[in-house]
mmCIF file of C-alpha atoms in Angstrom:
data_model
loop_
_atom_site.group_PDB
_atom_site.id
_atom_site.type_symbol
_atom_site.label_atom_id
_atom_site.label_comp_id
_atom_site.label_asym_id
_atom_site.label_seq_id
_atom_site.Cartn_x
_atom_site.Cartn_y
_atom_site.Cartn_z
ATOM 1 C CA MET N 1 213.879 -33.130 -68.028
ATOM 2 C CA LYS N 2 213.299 -33.542 -64.395
ATOM 3 C CA LEU N 3 213.855 -37.318 -64.600
ATOM 4 C CA LYS N 4 217.095 -36.783 -66.370
ATOM 5 C CA VAL N 5 218.451 -34.446 -63.743
ATOM 6 C CA THR N 6 217.405 -37.060 -61.014
ATOM 7 C CA VAL N 7 219.232 -39.854 -62.852
ATOM 8 C CA THR N 8 222.335 -37.707 -63.306
ATOM 9 C CA ALA N 9 222.279 -36.791 -59.660
ATOM 10 C CA LEU N 10 221.958 -40.412 -58.658
ATOM 11 C CA ALA N 11 224.734 -41.449 -60.884
ATOM 12 C CA PHE N 12 227.013 -38.809 -59.494
ATOM 13 C CA THR N 13 226.100 -39.890 -55.895
ATOM 14 C CA LEU N 14 226.846 -43.524 -56.702
ATOM 15 C CA GLY N 15 230.095 -42.544 -58.262
ATOM 16 C CA CYS N 16 231.109 -40.617 -55.169
ATOM 17 C CA LEU N 17 230.205 -43.564 -53.015
ATOM 18 C CA ALA N 18 232.140 -45.928 -55.160
ATOM 19 C CA SER N 19 235.141 -43.622 -54.999
ATOM 20 C CA THR N 20 234.869 -43.398 -51.255
ATOM 21 C CA ASN N 21 234.561 -47.241 -50.845
ATOM 22 C CA ALA N 22 237.506 -47.735 -53.230
ATOM 23 C CA TYR N 23 239.613 -45.240 -51.300
ATOM 24 C CA SER N 24 238.500 -46.860 -47.887
ATOM 25 C CA GLN N 25 239.352 -50.286 -49.179
ATOM 26 C CA ALA N 26 242.689 -49.160 -50.524
ATOM 27 C CA GLU N 27 243.473 -47.482 -47.194
ATOM 28 C CA SER N 28 242.444 -50.660 -45.322
ATOM 29 C CA VAL N 29 244.682 -52.854 -47.555
ATOM 30 C CA ALA N 30 247.629 -50.409 -47.029
ATOM 31 C CA GLN N 31 247.029 -50.527 -43.255
ATOM 32 C CA ARG N 32 246.890 -54.400 -43.271
ATOM 33 C CA VAL N 33 250.114 -54.537 -45.387
ATOM 34 C CA ASP N 34 251.771 -52.121 -43.006
ATOM 35 C CA ARG N 35 250.804 -54.171 -39.958
ATOM 36 C CA LEU N 36 251.971 -57.350 -41.681
ATOM 37 C CA GLU N 37 255.244 -55.711 -42.507
ATOM 38 C CA ARG N 38 255.637 -54.537 -38.942
ATOM 39 C CA ALA N 39 254.827 -57.969 -37.621
ATOM 40 C CA PHE N 40 257.277 -59.584 -40.035
ATOM 41 C CA GLU N 41 260.037 -57.157 -39.090
ATOM 42 C CA ALA N 42 259.284 -57.858 -35.312
ATOM 43 C CA ARG N 43 259.429 -61.534 -36.011
ATOM 44 C CA GLN N 44 262.698 -61.139 -37.823
ATOM 45 C CA ALA N 45 264.084 -59.049 -34.946
ATOM 46 C CA GLY N 46 263.030 -61.751 -32.513
ATOM 47 C CA GLN N 47 264.594 -64.444 -34.563
ATOM 48 C CA ALA N 48 267.751 -62.530 -34.718
ATOM 49 C CA ARG N 49 267.772 -62.090 -31.056
ATOM 50 C CA ILE N 50 267.171 -65.828 -30.509
ATOM 51 C CA LEU N 51 269.939 -66.683 -33.013
ATOM 52 C CA GLN N 52 272.333 -64.281 -31.284
ATOM 53 C CA GLN N 53 271.451 -66.007 -27.928
ATOM 54 C CA LEU N 54 271.959 -69.394 -29.480
ATOM 55 C CA ASN N 55 275.353 -68.339 -30.763
ATOM 56 C CA SER N 56 276.234 -66.917 -27.312
ATOM 57 C CA LEU N 57 275.198 -70.170 -25.689
ATOM 58 C CA GLN N 58 277.185 -72.237 -28.091
ATOM 59 C CA ARG N 59 280.197 -70.129 -27.397
ATOM 60 C CA GLU N 60 279.720 -70.542 -23.697
ATOM 61 C CA VAL N 61 279.296 -74.361 -24.150
ATOM 62 C CA SER N 62 282.391 -74.530 -26.233
ATOM 63 C CA GLU N 63 284.301 -72.548 -23.571
ATOM 64 C CA LEU N 64 282.986 -74.734 -20.780
ATOM 65 C CA ARG N 65 283.894 -77.841 -22.750
ATOM 66 C CA GLY N 66 287.336 -76.521 -23.248
ATOM 67 C CA ILE N 67 287.634 -75.687 -19.551
ATOM 68 C CA THR N 68 286.328 -79.093 -18.659
ATOM 69 C CA GLU N 69 288.759 -80.857 -20.928
ATOM 70 C CA SER N 70 291.624 -78.741 -19.575
ATOM 71 C CA HIS N 71 290.614 -79.533 -15.974
ATOM 72 C CA ALA N 72 290.371 -83.226 -16.897
ATOM 73 C CA ASN N 73 293.828 -83.110 -18.376
ATOM 74 C CA GLN N 74 295.231 -81.343 -15.345
ATOM 75 C CA LEU N 75 293.400 -83.752 -13.002
ATOM 76 C CA GLU N 76 294.874 -86.757 -14.892
ATOM 77 C CA GLN N 77 298.337 -85.209 -14.628
ATOM 78 C CA ILE N 78 297.920 -84.685 -10.908
ATOM 79 C CA LEU N 79 296.599 -88.263 -10.499
ATOM 80 C CA GLU N 80 299.549 -89.566 -12.511
ATOM 81 C CA ARG N 81 302.040 -87.635 -10.521
ATOM 82 C CA GLN N 82 300.333 -88.872 -7.329
ATOM 83 C CA ARG N 83 300.540 -92.443 -8.492
ATOM 84 C CA ASP N 84 304.259 -91.876 -9.197
ATOM 85 C CA LEU N 85 304.572 -90.443 -5.779
ATOM 86 C CA TYR N 86 302.980 -93.344 -3.930
ATOM 87 C CA GLN N 87 305.083 -95.723 -5.921
ATOM 88 C CA GLU N 88 308.262 -93.857 -5.042
ATOM 89 C CA ILE N 89 307.367 -93.468 -1.334
ATOM 90 C CA GLU N 90 306.541 -97.176 -1.141
ATOM 91 C CA ARG N 91 309.778 -98.157 -2.862
ATOM 92 C CA ARG N 92 311.743 -95.913 -0.505
ATOM 93 C CA LEU N 93 309.859 -97.272 2.523
ATOM 94 C CA ALA N 94 310.249 -100.888 1.375
ATOM 95 C CA GLU N 95 313.901 -100.419 0.692
ATOM 96 C CA PRO N 96 315.253 -98.110 3.450
ATOM 97 C CA GLN N 97 318.814 -99.180 2.762
ATOM 98 C CA SER N 98 318.704 -97.233 -0.576
ATOM 99 C CA THR N 99 318.288 -93.981 1.375
ATOM 100 C CA GLY N 100 320.841 -94.750 4.024
ATOM 101 C CA MET N 101 318.128 -95.366 6.736
ATOM 102 C CA ASP N 102 319.615 -98.723 7.937
ATOM 103 C CA SER N 103 322.911 -97.150 9.012
ATOM 104 C CA ALA N 104 321.022 -94.209 10.582
ATOM 105 C CA ARG N 105 318.862 -96.509 12.529
ATOM 106 C CA TYR N 106 321.739 -98.481 13.886
ATOM 107 C CA ASP N 107 323.495 -95.312 15.077
ATOM 108 C CA GLU N 108 320.201 -94.184 16.597
ATOM 109 C CA ALA N 109 319.808 -97.472 18.484
ATOM 110 C CA ASP N 110 323.266 -96.941 20.056
ATOM 111 C CA VAL N 111 322.283 -93.329 21.069
ATOM 112 C CA PHE N 112 318.942 -94.403 22.541
ATOM 113 C CA ASN N 113 319.940 -97.537 24.338
ATOM 114 C CA ALA N 114 320.753 -95.526 27.407
ATOM 115 C CA ASP N 115 317.255 -94.304 27.705
ATOM 116 C CA THR N 116 314.545 -96.694 26.373
ATOM 117 C CA SER N 117 311.698 -94.247 27.090
ATOM 118 C CA ASN N 118 313.325 -91.551 24.779
ATOM 119 C CA ALA N 119 313.739 -94.242 22.143
ATOM 120 C CA GLU N 120 309.997 -95.059 22.228
ATOM 121 C CA THR N 121 308.886 -91.357 21.996
ATOM 122 C CA GLY N 122 311.665 -90.063 19.744
ATOM 123 C CA TYR N 123 313.146 -90.545 16.411
ATOM 124 C CA ASP N 124 313.475 -94.356 16.614
ATOM 125 C CA ARG N 125 309.896 -94.708 17.508
ATOM 126 C CA ALA N 126 308.816 -92.385 14.638
ATOM 127 C CA ILE N 127 310.959 -94.365 12.167
ATOM 128 C CA ARG N 128 309.431 -97.768 13.275
ATOM 129 C CA LEU N 129 306.002 -96.229 12.836
ATOM 130 C CA VAL N 130 306.843 -95.342 9.209
ATOM 131 C CA LEU N 131 309.097 -98.230 7.995
ATOM 132 C CA GLU N 132 307.720 -101.220 10.086
ATOM 133 C CA GLU N 133 304.142 -100.295 11.103
ATOM 134 C CA LYS N 134 303.221 -97.987 8.283
ATOM 135 C CA ARG N 135 301.207 -95.791 10.726
ATOM 136 C CA TYR N 136 301.938 -92.642 8.960
ATOM 137 C CA ASP N 137 299.554 -90.353 10.754
ATOM 138 C CA GLN N 138 300.984 -91.383 14.107
ATOM 139 C CA ALA N 139 304.550 -90.924 12.916
ATOM 140 C CA ILE N 140 303.975 -87.127 12.278
ATOM 141 C CA PRO N 141 303.623 -86.075 15.928
ATOM 142 C CA GLU N 142 306.510 -88.339 16.916
ATOM 143 C CA PHE N 143 308.854 -86.595 14.513
ATOM 144 C CA GLN N 144 307.517 -83.165 15.546
ATOM 145 C CA ARG N 145 308.172 -83.997 19.234
ATOM 146 C CA TYR N 146 311.651 -85.219 18.470
ATOM 147 C CA ILE N 147 312.530 -82.021 16.604
ATOM 148 C CA ALA N 148 311.162 -79.974 19.495
ATOM 149 C CA ASN N 149 312.952 -81.919 22.140
ATOM 150 C CA ASN N 150 316.207 -82.426 20.251
ATOM 151 C CA PRO N 151 316.760 -79.313 18.128
ATOM 152 C CA ASN N 152 320.490 -79.909 17.920
ATOM 153 C CA SER N 153 320.458 -83.628 17.091
ATOM 154 C CA GLU N 154 322.288 -84.881 14.046
ATOM 155 C CA TYR N 155 319.005 -86.550 13.020
ATOM 156 C CA VAL N 156 316.898 -83.417 12.971
ATOM 157 C CA GLY N 157 317.502 -83.184 9.179
ATOM 158 C CA ASN N 158 316.207 -86.678 8.700
ATOM 159 C CA ALA N 159 313.219 -85.949 10.828
ATOM 160 C CA HIS N 160 312.296 -82.907 8.720
ATOM 161 C CA TYR N 161 312.733 -85.030 5.549
ATOM 162 C CA TRP N 162 310.352 -87.648 6.870
ATOM 163 C CA LEU N 163 307.790 -84.999 7.880
ATOM 164 C CA GLY N 164 307.985 -83.511 4.417
ATOM 165 C CA GLN N 165 307.396 -86.902 2.836
ATOM 166 C CA LEU N 166 304.434 -87.684 5.207
ATOM 167 C CA PHE N 167 302.823 -84.345 4.621
ATOM 168 C CA TYR N 168 303.485 -84.636 0.812
ATOM 169 C CA VAL N 169 301.584 -87.962 0.773
ATOM 170 C CA GLN N 170 298.746 -86.231 2.574
ATOM 171 C CA GLN N 171 298.802 -83.425 -0.044
ATOM 172 C CA ASN N 172 299.447 -80.872 2.716
ATOM 173 C CA TYR N 173 301.979 -79.126 0.385
ATOM 174 C CA THR N 174 302.430 -76.040 2.640
ATOM 175 C CA GLU N 175 303.776 -78.148 5.509
ATOM 176 C CA ALA N 176 305.751 -80.394 3.135
ATOM 177 C CA LYS N 177 307.430 -77.473 1.462
ATOM 178 C CA SER N 178 308.381 -76.040 4.895
ATOM 179 C CA HIS N 179 310.074 -79.256 5.957
ATOM 180 C CA PHE N 180 311.790 -79.984 2.588
ATOM 181 C CA SER N 181 313.030 -76.353 2.490
ATOM 182 C CA THR N 182 314.488 -76.678 5.954
ATOM 183 C CA VAL N 183 316.591 -79.648 4.821
ATOM 184 C CA VAL N 184 317.758 -77.890 1.678
ATOM 185 C CA SER N 185 318.674 -74.688 3.549
ATOM 186 C CA ASN N 186 319.991 -75.942 6.845
ATOM 187 C CA HIS N 187 321.291 -79.456 6.197
ATOM 188 C CA ALA N 188 323.586 -79.276 3.197
ATOM 189 C CA ASP N 189 325.316 -82.591 4.015
ATOM 190 C CA SER N 190 322.021 -84.562 4.373
ATOM 191 C CA THR N 191 321.632 -87.658 2.213
ATOM 192 C CA LYS N 192 318.031 -86.625 1.780
ATOM 193 C CA ARG N 193 318.773 -83.120 0.382
ATOM 194 C CA ALA N 194 318.552 -84.107 -3.326
ATOM 195 C CA ASP N 195 315.207 -85.776 -2.806
ATOM 196 C CA CYS N 196 313.999 -82.691 -0.935
ATOM 197 C CA ILE N 197 314.840 -80.436 -3.840
ATOM 198 C CA LEU N 198 313.232 -82.914 -6.255
ATOM 199 C CA LYS N 199 309.924 -82.898 -4.127
ATOM 200 C CA LEU N 200 309.999 -79.108 -3.980
ATOM 201 C CA GLY N 201 309.934 -79.182 -7.701
ATOM 202 C CA MET N 202 307.164 -81.739 -7.851
ATOM 203 C CA ILE N 203 305.040 -79.684 -5.468
ATOM 204 C CA ALA N 204 305.650 -76.474 -7.570
ATOM 205 C CA ALA N 205 304.475 -78.444 -10.631
ATOM 206 C CA LEU N 206 301.370 -79.727 -8.847
ATOM 207 C CA GLU N 207 300.621 -76.135 -7.812
ATOM 208 C CA GLY N 208 300.905 -74.991 -11.404
ATOM 209 C CA ASN N 209 304.186 -72.998 -10.874
ATOM 210 C CA SER N 210 306.126 -74.461 -13.831
ATOM 211 C CA THR N 211 308.895 -71.885 -13.611
ATOM 212 C CA ALA N 212 309.752 -72.737 -9.958
ATOM 213 C CA ALA N 213 309.379 -76.451 -10.747
ATOM 214 C CA ARG N 214 311.817 -76.228 -13.585
ATOM 215 C CA ARG N 215 314.289 -74.362 -11.376
ATOM 216 C CA PHE N 216 314.195 -77.038 -8.676
ATOM 217 C CA PHE N 217 314.546 -79.899 -11.164
ATOM 218 C CA GLU N 218 317.533 -78.093 -12.883
ATOM 219 C CA GLN N 219 319.057 -77.618 -9.369
ATOM 220 C CA VAL N 220 318.897 -81.356 -8.804
ATOM 221 C CA ASN N 221 320.636 -82.131 -12.131
ATOM 222 C CA ARG N 222 323.262 -79.469 -11.426
ATOM 223 C CA GLU N 223 324.084 -80.383 -7.854
ATOM 224 C CA TYR N 224 323.447 -84.108 -7.941
ATOM 225 C CA PRO N 225 324.321 -85.382 -11.501
ATOM 226 C CA ASN N 226 324.103 -89.165 -12.182
ATOM 227 C CA SER N 227 321.919 -89.653 -9.052
ATOM 228 C CA THR N 228 318.546 -91.409 -8.912
ATOM 229 C CA GLU N 229 317.032 -88.119 -8.101
ATOM 230 C CA SER N 230 318.643 -86.521 -11.158
ATOM 231 C CA GLY N 231 317.066 -89.132 -13.418
ATOM 232 C CA MET N 232 313.717 -88.406 -11.913
ATOM 233 C CA ALA N 233 314.234 -84.689 -12.301
ATOM 234 C CA THR N 234 315.016 -85.125 -15.975
ATOM 235 C CA ARG N 235 311.818 -87.002 -16.453
ATOM 236 C CA GLN N 236 309.887 -84.327 -14.712
ATOM 237 C CA LEU N 237 311.432 -81.643 -16.927
ATOM 238 C CA GLN N 238 310.450 -83.639 -19.970
ATOM 239 C CA SER N 239 306.851 -83.727 -18.612
ATOM 240 C CA LEU N 240 306.878 -80.013 -18.185
ATOM 241 C CA SER N 241 307.986 -79.565 -21.750
ATOM 242 C CA ASN N 242 305.129 -81.642 -23.224
#
């Protein structure tokens, strides 16, 4: 009888231990699963953040690529216009008779013959620096001195025109606009006026002001139809429309 009780008690104790171990093991498995789930979720969240960052970087790269392509196109347009400018200025410098410079120079020679020193430091000297010697940088102060010393001369308009051209080639558009605008506003009879309006339009286009550029080109066509400048203005208008 005593042995039976002992065996029963032992069996009960073992059963309790087994239940406790099973519960402990079940709890441990649940904890591990929970930890794994949390780790998986954290990894998923991290991957989502990385993916979001990658998408953001891709958008930035696309935007930068678009900006770069846009700037490249703008640069190419500027370079193309600059090439056109150099070709035009060289053509005009090589063929001064097409702009009326020959007759102007002959008239100036008559005016300056009485005073050779004035001829050397005035308009005649500046013109020779441009047309014959092609020393453009030195021509600028010569024209400026001529304007300052001879504000009422009939050649002041021409001097402003050439200063505008020289500053234009140097890409000093602020100074170029100032001199071209002076010719347009104050020298209505100047043979250079049409070209000054055209150049104001080209400067506006280079500066990205297409509205002003279009206005200047249309002004050339309106006021000087069938002229060389009108043909160039028409081509510039077509370029703006593309």
